[in-house]
Short mmCIF file of C-alpha atoms in Angstrom, two decimals:
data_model
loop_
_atom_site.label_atom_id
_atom_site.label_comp_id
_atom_site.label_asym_id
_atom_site.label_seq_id
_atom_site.Cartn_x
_atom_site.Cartn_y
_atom_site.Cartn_z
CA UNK A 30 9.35 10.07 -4.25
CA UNK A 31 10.61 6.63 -3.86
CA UNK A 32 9.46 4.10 -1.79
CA UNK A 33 10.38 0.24 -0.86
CA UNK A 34 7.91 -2.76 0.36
CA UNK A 35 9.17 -5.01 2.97
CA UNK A 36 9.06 -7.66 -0.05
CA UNK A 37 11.67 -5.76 -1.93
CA UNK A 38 9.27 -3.98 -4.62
CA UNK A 39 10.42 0.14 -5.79
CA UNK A 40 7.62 2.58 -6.22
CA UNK A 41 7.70 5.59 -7.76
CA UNK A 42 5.19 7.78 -6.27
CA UNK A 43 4.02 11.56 -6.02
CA UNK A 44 0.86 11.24 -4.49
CA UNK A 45 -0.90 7.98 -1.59
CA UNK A 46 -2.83 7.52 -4.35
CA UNK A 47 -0.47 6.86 -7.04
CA UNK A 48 1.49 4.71 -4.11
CA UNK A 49 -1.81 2.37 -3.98
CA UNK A 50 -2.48 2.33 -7.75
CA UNK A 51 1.09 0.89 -8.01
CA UNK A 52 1.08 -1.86 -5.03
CA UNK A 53 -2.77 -2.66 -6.72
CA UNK A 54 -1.43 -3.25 -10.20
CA UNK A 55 1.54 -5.46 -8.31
CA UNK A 56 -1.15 -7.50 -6.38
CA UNK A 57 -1.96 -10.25 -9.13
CA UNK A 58 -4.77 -11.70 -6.90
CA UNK A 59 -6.65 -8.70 -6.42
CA UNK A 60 -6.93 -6.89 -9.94
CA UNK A 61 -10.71 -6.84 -9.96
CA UNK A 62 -10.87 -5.11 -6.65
CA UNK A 63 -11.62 -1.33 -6.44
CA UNK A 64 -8.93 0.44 -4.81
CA UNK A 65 -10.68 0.98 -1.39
CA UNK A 66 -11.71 -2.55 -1.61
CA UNK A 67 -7.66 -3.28 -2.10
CA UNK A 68 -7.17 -1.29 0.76
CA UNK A 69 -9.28 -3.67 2.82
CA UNK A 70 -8.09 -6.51 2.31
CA UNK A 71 -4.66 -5.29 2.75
CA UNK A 72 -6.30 -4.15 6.07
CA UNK A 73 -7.92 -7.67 7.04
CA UNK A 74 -4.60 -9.62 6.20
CA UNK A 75 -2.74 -7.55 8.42
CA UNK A 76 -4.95 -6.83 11.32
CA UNK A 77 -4.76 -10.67 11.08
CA UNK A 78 -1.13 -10.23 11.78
CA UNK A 79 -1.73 -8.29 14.73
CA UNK A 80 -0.98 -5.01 12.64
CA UNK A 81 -3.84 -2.48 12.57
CA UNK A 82 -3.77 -0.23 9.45
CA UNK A 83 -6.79 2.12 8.57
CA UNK A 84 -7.96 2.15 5.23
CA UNK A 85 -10.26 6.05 5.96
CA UNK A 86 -8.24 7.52 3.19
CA UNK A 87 -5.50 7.37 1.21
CA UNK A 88 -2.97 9.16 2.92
CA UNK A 89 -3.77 7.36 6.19
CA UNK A 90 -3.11 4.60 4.80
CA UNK A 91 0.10 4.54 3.66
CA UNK A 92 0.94 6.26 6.70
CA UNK A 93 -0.03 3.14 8.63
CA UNK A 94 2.19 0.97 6.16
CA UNK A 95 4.84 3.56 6.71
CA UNK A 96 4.38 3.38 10.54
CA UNK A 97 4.31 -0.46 10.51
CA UNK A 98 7.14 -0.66 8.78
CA UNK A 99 5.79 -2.35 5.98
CA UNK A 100 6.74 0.92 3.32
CA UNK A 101 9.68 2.62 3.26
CA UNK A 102 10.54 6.05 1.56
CA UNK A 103 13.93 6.71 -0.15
CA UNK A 104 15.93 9.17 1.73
CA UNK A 105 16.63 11.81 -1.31
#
């Protein structure tokens, strides 16, 4: 599947998984972070935002970045 980020970037993803692997690689700034710590500080700077995102798995996850509008799959 395809997806966009409200900054423009295309992922290519089958899995939530693969879908954070590829916005983790993207984040230059946070390399050295696991990806549940990525997650969480995804997490912080948008709950500072006013956007609340959980970060309990995966799936949930991008869910909440679909939801928010943040992530948005390719019709196919």
């Amino acid at each position: 599947m395809r997806y966009h980020t409200n900054q423009g970037l295309l992922i290519e993803a089958d899995t939530a998984l693969d879908i954070i692997r590829r916005l983790h690689a993207a984040s230059w700034n946070e390399q050295k972070l696991s990806e549940q710590a990525y997650m969480e500080a995804v997490a912080d700077r948008l709950y500072e935002q006013g956007v609340h995102v959980s970060t309990v798995s995966p799936d949930i996850f991008v869910a909440g970045l679909l939801a928010a509008g943040l992530l948005t799959r390719d019709a196919e």
